[in-house]
Short mmCIF file of C-alpha atoms and ligand atoms in Angstrom, two decimals:
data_model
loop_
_atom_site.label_atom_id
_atom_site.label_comp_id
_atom_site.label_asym_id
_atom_site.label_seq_id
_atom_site.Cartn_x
_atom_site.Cartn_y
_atom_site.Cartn_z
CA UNK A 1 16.16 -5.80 -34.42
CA UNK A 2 19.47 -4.30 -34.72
CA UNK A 3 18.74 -0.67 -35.91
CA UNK A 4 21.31 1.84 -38.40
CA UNK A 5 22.45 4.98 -38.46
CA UNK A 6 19.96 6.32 -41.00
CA UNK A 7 22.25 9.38 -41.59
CA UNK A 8 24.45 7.07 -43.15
CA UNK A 9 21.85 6.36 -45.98
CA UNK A 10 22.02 10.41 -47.16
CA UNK A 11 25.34 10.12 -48.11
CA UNK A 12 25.89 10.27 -51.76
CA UNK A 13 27.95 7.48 -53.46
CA UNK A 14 31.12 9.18 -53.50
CA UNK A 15 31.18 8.40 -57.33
CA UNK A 16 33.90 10.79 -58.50
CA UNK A 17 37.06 8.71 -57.93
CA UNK A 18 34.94 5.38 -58.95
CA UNK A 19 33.54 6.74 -61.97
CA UNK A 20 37.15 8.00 -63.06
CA UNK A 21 38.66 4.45 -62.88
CA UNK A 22 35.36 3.21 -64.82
CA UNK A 23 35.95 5.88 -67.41
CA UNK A 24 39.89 5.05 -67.65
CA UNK A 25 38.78 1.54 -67.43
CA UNK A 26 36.71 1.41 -70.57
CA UNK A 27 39.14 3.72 -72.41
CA UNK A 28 42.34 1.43 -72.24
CA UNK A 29 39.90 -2.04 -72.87
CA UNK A 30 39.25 -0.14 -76.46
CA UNK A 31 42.74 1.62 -76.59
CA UNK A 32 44.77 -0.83 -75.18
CA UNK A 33 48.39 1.07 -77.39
CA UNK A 34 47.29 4.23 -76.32
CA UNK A 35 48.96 5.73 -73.36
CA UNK A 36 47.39 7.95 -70.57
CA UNK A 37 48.82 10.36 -68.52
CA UNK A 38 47.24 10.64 -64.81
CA UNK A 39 47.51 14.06 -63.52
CA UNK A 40 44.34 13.66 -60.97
CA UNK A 41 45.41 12.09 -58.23
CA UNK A 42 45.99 13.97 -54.38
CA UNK A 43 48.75 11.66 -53.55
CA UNK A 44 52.55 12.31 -53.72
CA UNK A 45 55.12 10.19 -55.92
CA UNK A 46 58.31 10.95 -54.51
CA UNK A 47 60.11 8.56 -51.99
CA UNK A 48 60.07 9.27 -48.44
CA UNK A 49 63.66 10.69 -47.28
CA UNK A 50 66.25 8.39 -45.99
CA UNK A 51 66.83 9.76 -42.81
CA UNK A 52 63.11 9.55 -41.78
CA UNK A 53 63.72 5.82 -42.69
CA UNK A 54 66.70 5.50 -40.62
CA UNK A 55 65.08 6.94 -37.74
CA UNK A 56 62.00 4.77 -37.97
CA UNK A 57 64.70 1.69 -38.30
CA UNK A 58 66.39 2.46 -35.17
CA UNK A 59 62.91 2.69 -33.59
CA UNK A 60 62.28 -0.97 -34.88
CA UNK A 61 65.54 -2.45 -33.16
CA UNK A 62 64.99 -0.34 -30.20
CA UNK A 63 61.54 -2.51 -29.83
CA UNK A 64 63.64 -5.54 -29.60
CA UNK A 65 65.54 -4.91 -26.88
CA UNK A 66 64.24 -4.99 -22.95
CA UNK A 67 66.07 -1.66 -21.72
CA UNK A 68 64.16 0.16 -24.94
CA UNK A 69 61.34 -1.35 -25.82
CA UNK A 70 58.02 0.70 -25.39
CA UNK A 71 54.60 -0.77 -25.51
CA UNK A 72 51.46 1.67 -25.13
CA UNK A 73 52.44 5.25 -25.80
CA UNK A 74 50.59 8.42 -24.54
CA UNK A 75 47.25 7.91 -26.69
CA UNK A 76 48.06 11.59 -27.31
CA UNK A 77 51.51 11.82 -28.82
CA UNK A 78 55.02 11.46 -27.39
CA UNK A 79 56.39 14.86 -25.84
CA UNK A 80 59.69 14.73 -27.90
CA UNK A 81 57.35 14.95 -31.18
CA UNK A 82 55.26 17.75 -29.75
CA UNK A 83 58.37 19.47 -28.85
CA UNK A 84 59.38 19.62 -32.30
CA UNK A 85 56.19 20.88 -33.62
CA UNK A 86 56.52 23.78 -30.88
CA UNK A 87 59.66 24.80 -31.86
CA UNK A 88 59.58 24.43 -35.08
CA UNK A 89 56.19 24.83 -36.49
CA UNK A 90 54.61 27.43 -34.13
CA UNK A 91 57.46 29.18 -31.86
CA UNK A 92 59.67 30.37 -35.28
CA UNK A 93 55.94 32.19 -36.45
CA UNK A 94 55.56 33.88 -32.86
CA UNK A 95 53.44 31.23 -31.52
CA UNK A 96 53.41 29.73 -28.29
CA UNK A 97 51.69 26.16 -27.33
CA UNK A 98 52.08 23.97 -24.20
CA UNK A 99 52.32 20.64 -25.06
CA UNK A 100 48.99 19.29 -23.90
CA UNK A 101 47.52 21.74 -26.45
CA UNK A 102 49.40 19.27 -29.47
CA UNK A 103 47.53 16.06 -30.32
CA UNK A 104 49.31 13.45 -32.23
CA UNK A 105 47.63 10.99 -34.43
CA UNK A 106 47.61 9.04 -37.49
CA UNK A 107 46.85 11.53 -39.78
CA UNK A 108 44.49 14.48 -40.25
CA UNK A 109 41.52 12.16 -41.90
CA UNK A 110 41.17 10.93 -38.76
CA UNK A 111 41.43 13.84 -37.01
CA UNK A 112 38.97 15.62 -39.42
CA UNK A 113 36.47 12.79 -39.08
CA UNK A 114 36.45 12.73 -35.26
CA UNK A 115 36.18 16.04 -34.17
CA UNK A 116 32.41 15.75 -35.30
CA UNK A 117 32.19 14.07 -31.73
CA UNK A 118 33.18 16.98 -29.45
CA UNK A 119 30.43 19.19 -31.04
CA UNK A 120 26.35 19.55 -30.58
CA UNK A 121 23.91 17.91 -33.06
CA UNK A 122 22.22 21.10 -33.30
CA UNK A 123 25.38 23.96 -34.91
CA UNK A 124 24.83 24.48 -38.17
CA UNK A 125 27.63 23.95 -40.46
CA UNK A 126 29.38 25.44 -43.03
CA UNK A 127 31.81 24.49 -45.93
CA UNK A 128 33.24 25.96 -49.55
CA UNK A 129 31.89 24.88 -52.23
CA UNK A 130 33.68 23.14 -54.16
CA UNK A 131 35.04 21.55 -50.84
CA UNK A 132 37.38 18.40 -50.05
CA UNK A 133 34.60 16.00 -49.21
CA UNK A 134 35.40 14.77 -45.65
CA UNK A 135 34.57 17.68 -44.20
CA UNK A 136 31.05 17.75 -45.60
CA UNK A 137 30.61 13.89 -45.23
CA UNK A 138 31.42 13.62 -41.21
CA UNK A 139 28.48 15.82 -40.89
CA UNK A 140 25.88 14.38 -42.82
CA UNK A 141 27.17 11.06 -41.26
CA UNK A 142 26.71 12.18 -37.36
CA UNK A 143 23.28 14.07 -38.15
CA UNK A 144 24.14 17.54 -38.92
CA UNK A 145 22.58 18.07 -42.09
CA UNK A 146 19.13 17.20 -44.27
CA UNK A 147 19.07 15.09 -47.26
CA UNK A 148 20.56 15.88 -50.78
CA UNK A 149 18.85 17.25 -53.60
CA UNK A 150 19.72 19.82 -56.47
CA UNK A 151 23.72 18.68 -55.97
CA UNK A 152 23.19 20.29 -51.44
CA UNK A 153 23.06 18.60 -48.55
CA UNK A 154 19.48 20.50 -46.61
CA UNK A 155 20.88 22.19 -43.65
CA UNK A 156 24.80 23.36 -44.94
CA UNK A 157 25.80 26.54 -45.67
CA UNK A 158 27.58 26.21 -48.87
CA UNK A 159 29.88 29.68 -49.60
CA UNK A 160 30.90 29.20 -53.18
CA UNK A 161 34.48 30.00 -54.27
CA UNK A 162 34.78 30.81 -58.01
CA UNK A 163 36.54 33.31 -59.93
CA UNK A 164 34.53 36.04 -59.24
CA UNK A 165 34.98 36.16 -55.92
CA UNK A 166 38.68 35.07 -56.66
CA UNK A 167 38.49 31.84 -54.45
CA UNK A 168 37.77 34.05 -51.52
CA UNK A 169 34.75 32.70 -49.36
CA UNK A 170 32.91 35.42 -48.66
CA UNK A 171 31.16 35.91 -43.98
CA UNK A 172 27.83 33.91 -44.46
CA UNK A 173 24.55 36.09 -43.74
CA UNK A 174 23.65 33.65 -41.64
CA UNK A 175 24.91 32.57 -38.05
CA UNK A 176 27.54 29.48 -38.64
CA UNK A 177 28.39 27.49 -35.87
CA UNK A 178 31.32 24.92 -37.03
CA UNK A 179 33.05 26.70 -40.50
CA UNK A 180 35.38 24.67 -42.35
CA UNK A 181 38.56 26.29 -44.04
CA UNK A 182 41.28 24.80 -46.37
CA UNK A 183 44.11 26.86 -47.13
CA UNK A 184 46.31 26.59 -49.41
CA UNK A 185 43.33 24.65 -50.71
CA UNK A 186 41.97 21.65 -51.95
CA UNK A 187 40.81 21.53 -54.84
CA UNK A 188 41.00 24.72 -55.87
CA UNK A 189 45.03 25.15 -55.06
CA UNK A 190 44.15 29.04 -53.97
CA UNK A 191 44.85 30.91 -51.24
CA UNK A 192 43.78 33.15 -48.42
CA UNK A 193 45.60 36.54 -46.87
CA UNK A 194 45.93 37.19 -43.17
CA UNK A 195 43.50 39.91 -43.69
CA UNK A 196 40.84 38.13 -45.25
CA UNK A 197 41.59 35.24 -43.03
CA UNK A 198 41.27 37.80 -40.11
CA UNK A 199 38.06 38.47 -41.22
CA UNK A 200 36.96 35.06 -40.32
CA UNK A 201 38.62 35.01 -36.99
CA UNK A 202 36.28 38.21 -36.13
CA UNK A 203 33.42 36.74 -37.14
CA UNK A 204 33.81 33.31 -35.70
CA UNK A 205 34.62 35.55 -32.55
CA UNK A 206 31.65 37.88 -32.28
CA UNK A 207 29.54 34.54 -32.98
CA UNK A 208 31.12 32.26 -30.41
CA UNK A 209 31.69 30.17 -33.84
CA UNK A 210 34.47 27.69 -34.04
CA UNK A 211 36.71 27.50 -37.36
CA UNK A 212 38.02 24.15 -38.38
CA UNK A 213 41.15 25.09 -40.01
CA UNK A 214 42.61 22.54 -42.77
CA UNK A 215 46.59 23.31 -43.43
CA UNK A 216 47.49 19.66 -44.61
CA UNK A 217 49.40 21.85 -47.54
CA UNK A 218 51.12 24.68 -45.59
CA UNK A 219 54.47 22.93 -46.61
CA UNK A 220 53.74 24.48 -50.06
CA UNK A 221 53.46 27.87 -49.42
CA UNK A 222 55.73 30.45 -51.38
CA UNK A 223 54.82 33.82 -50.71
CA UNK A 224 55.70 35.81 -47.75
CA UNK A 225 52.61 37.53 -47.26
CA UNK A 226 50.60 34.16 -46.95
CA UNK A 227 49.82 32.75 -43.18
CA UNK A 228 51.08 29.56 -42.35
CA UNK A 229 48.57 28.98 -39.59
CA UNK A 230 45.41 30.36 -38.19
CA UNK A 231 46.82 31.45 -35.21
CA UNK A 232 48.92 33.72 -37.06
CA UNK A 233 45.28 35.78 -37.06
CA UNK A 234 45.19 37.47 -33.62
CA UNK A 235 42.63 36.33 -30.92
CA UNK A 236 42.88 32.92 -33.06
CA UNK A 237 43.10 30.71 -30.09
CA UNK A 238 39.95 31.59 -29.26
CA UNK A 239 38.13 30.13 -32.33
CA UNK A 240 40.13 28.38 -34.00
CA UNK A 241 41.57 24.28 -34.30
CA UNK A 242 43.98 23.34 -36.48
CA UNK A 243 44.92 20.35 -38.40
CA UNK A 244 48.75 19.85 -39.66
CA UNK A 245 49.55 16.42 -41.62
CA UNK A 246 53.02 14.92 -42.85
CA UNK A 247 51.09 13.19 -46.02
CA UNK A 248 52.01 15.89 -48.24
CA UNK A 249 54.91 17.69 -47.08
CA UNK A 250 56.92 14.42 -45.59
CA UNK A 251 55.26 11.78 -47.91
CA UNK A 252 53.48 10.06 -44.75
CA UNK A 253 50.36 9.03 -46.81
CA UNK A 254 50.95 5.73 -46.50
CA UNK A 255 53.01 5.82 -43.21
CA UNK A 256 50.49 8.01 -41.39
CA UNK A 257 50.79 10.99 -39.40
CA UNK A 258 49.75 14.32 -38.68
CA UNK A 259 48.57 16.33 -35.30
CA UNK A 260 45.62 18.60 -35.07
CA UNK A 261 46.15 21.94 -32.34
CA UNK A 262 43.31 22.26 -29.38
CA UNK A 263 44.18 25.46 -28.06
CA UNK A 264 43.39 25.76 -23.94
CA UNK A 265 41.26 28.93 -24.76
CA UNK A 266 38.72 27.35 -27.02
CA UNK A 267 35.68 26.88 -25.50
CA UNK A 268 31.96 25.43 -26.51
CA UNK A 269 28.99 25.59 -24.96
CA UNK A 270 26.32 23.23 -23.10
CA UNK A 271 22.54 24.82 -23.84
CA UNK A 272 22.70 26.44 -20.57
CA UNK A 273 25.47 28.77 -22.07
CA UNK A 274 28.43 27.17 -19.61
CA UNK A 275 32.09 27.45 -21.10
CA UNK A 276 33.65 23.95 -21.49
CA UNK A 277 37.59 23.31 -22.63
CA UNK A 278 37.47 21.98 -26.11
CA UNK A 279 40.97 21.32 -25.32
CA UNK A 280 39.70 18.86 -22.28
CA UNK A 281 37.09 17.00 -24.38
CA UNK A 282 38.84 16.43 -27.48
CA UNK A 283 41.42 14.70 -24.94
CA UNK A 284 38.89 12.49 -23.31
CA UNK A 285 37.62 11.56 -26.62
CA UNK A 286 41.43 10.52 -28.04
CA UNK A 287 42.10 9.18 -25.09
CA UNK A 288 39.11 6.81 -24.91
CA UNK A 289 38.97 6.01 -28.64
CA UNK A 290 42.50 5.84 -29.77
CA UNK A 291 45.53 4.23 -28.11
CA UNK A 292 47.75 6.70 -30.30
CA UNK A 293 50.47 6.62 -33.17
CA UNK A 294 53.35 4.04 -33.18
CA UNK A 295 56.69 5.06 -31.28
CA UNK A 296 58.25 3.81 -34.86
CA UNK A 297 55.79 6.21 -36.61
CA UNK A 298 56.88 9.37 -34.51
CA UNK A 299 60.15 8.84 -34.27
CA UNK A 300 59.67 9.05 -38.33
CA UNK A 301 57.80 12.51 -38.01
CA UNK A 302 60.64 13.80 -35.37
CA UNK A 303 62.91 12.94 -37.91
CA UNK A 304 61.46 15.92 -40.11
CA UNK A 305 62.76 18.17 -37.87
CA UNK A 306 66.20 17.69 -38.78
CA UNK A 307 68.32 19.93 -41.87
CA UNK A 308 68.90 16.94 -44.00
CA UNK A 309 65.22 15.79 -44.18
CA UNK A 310 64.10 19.72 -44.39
CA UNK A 311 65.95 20.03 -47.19
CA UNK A 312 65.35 16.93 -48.84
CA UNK A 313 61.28 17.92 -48.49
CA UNK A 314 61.56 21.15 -49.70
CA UNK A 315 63.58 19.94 -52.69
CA UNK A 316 60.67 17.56 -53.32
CA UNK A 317 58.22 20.29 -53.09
CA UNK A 318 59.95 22.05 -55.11
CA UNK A 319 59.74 19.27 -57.89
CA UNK A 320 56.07 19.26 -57.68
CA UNK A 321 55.55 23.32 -57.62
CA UNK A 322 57.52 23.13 -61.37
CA UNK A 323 54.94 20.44 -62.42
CA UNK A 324 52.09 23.26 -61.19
CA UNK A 325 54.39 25.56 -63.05
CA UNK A 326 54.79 23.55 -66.18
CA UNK A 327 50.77 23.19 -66.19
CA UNK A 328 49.80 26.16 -65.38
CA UNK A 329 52.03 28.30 -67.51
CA UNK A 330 51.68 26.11 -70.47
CA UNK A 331 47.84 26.10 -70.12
CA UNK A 332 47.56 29.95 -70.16
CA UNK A 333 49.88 30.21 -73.19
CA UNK A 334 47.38 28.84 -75.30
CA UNK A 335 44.31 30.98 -73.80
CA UNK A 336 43.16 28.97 -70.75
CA UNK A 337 42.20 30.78 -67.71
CA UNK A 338 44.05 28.75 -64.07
CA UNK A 339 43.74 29.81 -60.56
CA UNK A 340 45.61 28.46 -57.70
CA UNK A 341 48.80 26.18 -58.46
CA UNK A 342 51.41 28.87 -57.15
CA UNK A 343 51.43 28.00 -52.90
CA UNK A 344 49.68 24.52 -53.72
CA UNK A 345 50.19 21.79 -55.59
CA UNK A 346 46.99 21.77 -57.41
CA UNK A 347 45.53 23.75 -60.66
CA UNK A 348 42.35 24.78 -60.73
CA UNK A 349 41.07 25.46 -64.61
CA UNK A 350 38.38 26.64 -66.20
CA UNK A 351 37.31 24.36 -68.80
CA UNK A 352 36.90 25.54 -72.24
CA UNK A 353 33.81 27.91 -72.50
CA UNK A 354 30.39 26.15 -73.27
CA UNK A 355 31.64 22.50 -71.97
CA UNK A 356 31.03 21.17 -68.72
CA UNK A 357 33.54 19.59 -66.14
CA UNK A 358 32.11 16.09 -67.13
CA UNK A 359 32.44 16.71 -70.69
CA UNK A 360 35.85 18.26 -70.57
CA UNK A 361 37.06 14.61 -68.47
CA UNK A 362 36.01 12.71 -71.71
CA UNK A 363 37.34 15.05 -74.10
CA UNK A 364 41.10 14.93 -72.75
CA UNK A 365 40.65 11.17 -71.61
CA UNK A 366 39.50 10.39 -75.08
CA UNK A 367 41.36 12.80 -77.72
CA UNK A 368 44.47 13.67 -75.28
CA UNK A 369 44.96 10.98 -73.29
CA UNK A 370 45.11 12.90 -70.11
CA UNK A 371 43.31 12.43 -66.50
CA UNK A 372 42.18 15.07 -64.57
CA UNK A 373 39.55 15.37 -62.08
CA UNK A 374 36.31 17.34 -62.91
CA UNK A 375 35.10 20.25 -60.59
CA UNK A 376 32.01 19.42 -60.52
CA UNK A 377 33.16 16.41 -58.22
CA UNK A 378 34.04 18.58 -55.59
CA UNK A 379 30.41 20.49 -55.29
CA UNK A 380 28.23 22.40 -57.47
CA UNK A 381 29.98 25.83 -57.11
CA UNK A 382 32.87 23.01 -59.23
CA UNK A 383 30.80 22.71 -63.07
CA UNK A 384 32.77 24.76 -65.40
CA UNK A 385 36.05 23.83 -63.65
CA UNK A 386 38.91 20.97 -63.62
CA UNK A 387 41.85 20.32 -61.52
CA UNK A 388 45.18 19.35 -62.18
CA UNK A 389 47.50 18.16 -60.23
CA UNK A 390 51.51 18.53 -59.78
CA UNK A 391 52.23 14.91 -58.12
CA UNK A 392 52.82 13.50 -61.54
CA UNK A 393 57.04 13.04 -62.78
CA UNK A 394 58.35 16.44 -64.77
CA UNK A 395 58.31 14.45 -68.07
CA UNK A 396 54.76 13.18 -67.68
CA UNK A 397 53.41 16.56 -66.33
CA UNK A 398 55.67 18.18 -69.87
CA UNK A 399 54.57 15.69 -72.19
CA UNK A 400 50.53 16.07 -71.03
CA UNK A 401 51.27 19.98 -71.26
CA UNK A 402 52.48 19.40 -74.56
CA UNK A 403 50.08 17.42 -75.99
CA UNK A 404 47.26 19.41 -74.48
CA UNK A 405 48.63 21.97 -76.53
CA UNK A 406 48.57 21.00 -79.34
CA UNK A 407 45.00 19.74 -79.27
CA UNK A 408 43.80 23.22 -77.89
CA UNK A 409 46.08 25.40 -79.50
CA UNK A 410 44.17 28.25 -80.94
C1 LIG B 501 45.32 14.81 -48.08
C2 LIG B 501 44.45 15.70 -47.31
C3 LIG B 501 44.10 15.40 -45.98
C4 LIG B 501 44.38 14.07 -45.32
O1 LIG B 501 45.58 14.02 -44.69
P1 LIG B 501 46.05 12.71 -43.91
O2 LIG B 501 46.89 13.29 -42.81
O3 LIG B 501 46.85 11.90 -44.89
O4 LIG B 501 44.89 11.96 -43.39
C5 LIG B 501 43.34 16.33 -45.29
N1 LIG B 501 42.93 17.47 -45.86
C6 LIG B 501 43.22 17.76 -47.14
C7 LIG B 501 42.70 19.02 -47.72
C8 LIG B 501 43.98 16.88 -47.91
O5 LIG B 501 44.20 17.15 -49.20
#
């Protein structure tokens, strides 16, 4: 009898994104003349740039010719892409990496998913709530937490993030072995200092914790004082891995890249207490269950190390950061109170006082014509908050603004 993963049957339904198409659904069958406006999607709208295209096409012609072709790459990423990254990413900000310490793949889910292998059934776990859900899913898949009840996963430490503690986790009581972080983040579109974010290196330092750190939006960070990466935090390397992704800078969503940072000083632990590389086993793991990105793919994400595609991706986060602007200036005009949106391209909200997340949804689905995505969705420290997001065009993102407006205005 072929046996399951039982884990597998804790996981919730992950009924958010289903039960907003259900919702949206039902509302155009009996409005069919009414329009919506979607503004609760994570993807980006705007067109890759041409010269990542260009560079990808010459990769394609270059496969169909003997003296260039290229069949299996380095399951770990091509040295002229890591080279890039170096330089660019990490060596401008005072950092230094070898290149065995980059690991290329097809984007951070993956990366973010996997690295669940590397690490001991037993480490306790801990994420913000609300949370982006992979994080908190991988572990409840491969055995690191109890079953759900009351909206918690038995065996997480959740560190809620609301606007009392201004989005700032606040150092768990409790000893933490694996700690995810997400800055800028998702959902909430906040951010984190270098001196809170210091705090967290300390901790994860004095107990021989690891920190998981999520930047997949550091491409949308506007003020100075804000660090792009974790290992702008001292003694980092230690502690710390890091996942980088071209989905939402570049617009590689649907082409598919990012790389995640092992550092050579990161070590875990057999029970015995003996120091192992992390850096060693996460490469024995990609290397055994991946055979890497496409040439065609990284020649793409080289590509975004040139001036012209810089500047075409800043002018495109640029066009999303005025949709955060238009929403989140237009929504505190009339009384609402917003967090994040200003180094991220989402808006966190709190929804009108007395209503919950859910109840919000239906009210702008159903008298605005507006989609959003509820807090609640992202974890219980969510009810009483929506999010908003700036991937929509300007004159959607304006017109929603508008007619939220007038349906709230005081
Ligand atoms: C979009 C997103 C990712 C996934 O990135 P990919 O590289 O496209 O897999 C990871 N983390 C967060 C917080 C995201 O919003």
């Amino acid at each position: 009898m072929i046996t399951i993963n039982e884990n597998f049957l804790k996981l919730q339904d992950s009924y958010l994104f289903v039960t907003i198409a259900e919702k949206v659904k039902k509302y155009q069958e009996k409005n069919p003349n009414k329009d919506i406006i979607k503004l609760g999607i994570g993807d980006i709208t705007r067109p890759i740039p041409k010269n990542i295209a260009e560079a990808m096409k010459k990769a394609v012609d270059e496969m169909t010719n003997i003296n260039t072709f290229r069949g299996y790459g380095p399951e770990i990423g091509y040295d002229f892409l890591k080279e890039k990254i170096i330089e660019n990413d990490y060596k401008k900000r005072g950092i230094n990496f070898e290149n065995f310490e980059v690991f290329i793949s097809d984007g951070i889910g993956s990366d973010i998913g996997n690295i669940v292998d590397i690490f001991g059934i037993d480490n306790t776990v801990a994420i913000t709530d609300p949370v982006y859900p992979a994080y908190l899913d991988t572990n409840v898949m491969s055995g690191r937490s109890g079953n759900f009840s009351n909206g918690k996963y038995g065996g997480i430490i959740y560190l809620p993030v609301n606007a009392e503690n201004n989005f700032v986790p606040e150092l768990p009581k409790e000893k933490v072995d694996m700690i995810y972080l997400c800055f800028p983040n998702n959902p909430t579109g906040t951010v984190i200092t270098k001196q809170e974010l210091k705090k967290w290196v300390d901790y994860a330092r004095e107990n021989n914790s690891i920190i998981l750190f999520d930047g997949a939006y550091e491409a949308y960070i506007q003020n100075s004082n804000i660090p792009h990466s974790i290992y702008e935090i001292e003694g980092a390397k230690e502690v710390a891995i890091e996942f980088r992704s071209y989905s939402k800078s570049a617009g590689f969503t649907g082409i598919r890249c990012g790389y995640t940072i092992v550092p050579k000083e990161l070590q875990g632990y057999t029970k015995e207490g003996k120091a192992i590389s992390l850096n060693k086993m996460w490469n024995r793991r990609q290397s055994t269950k991946t055979n890497g990105v496409s040439y065609i793919t990284q020649r793409g994400a080289e590509a975004v190390y040139t001036k012209e595609v810089e500047a075409q991706i800043k002018e495109n986060i640029k066009y999303y950061m005025n949709n955060t602007k238009i929403i989140k200036e237009g929504l505190e005009k009339i009384g609402f109170k917003t967090f994040g949106g200003e180094n991220a391209p989402y808006v966190w909200l709190k929804v009108p006082e007395g209503k919950k997340s859910w109840e919000f949804f239906d009210e702008l689905l159903e008298n605005v014509g507006i989609v959003g995505t509820p807090g609640i969705g992202f974890g219980p420290s969510g009810e009483g908050y929506f999010r908003l997001t700036g991937f929509g065009t300007k004159e959607n993102t304006e017109k929603a603004i508008r007619k939220i407006q007038e349906y709230y205005q005081p």
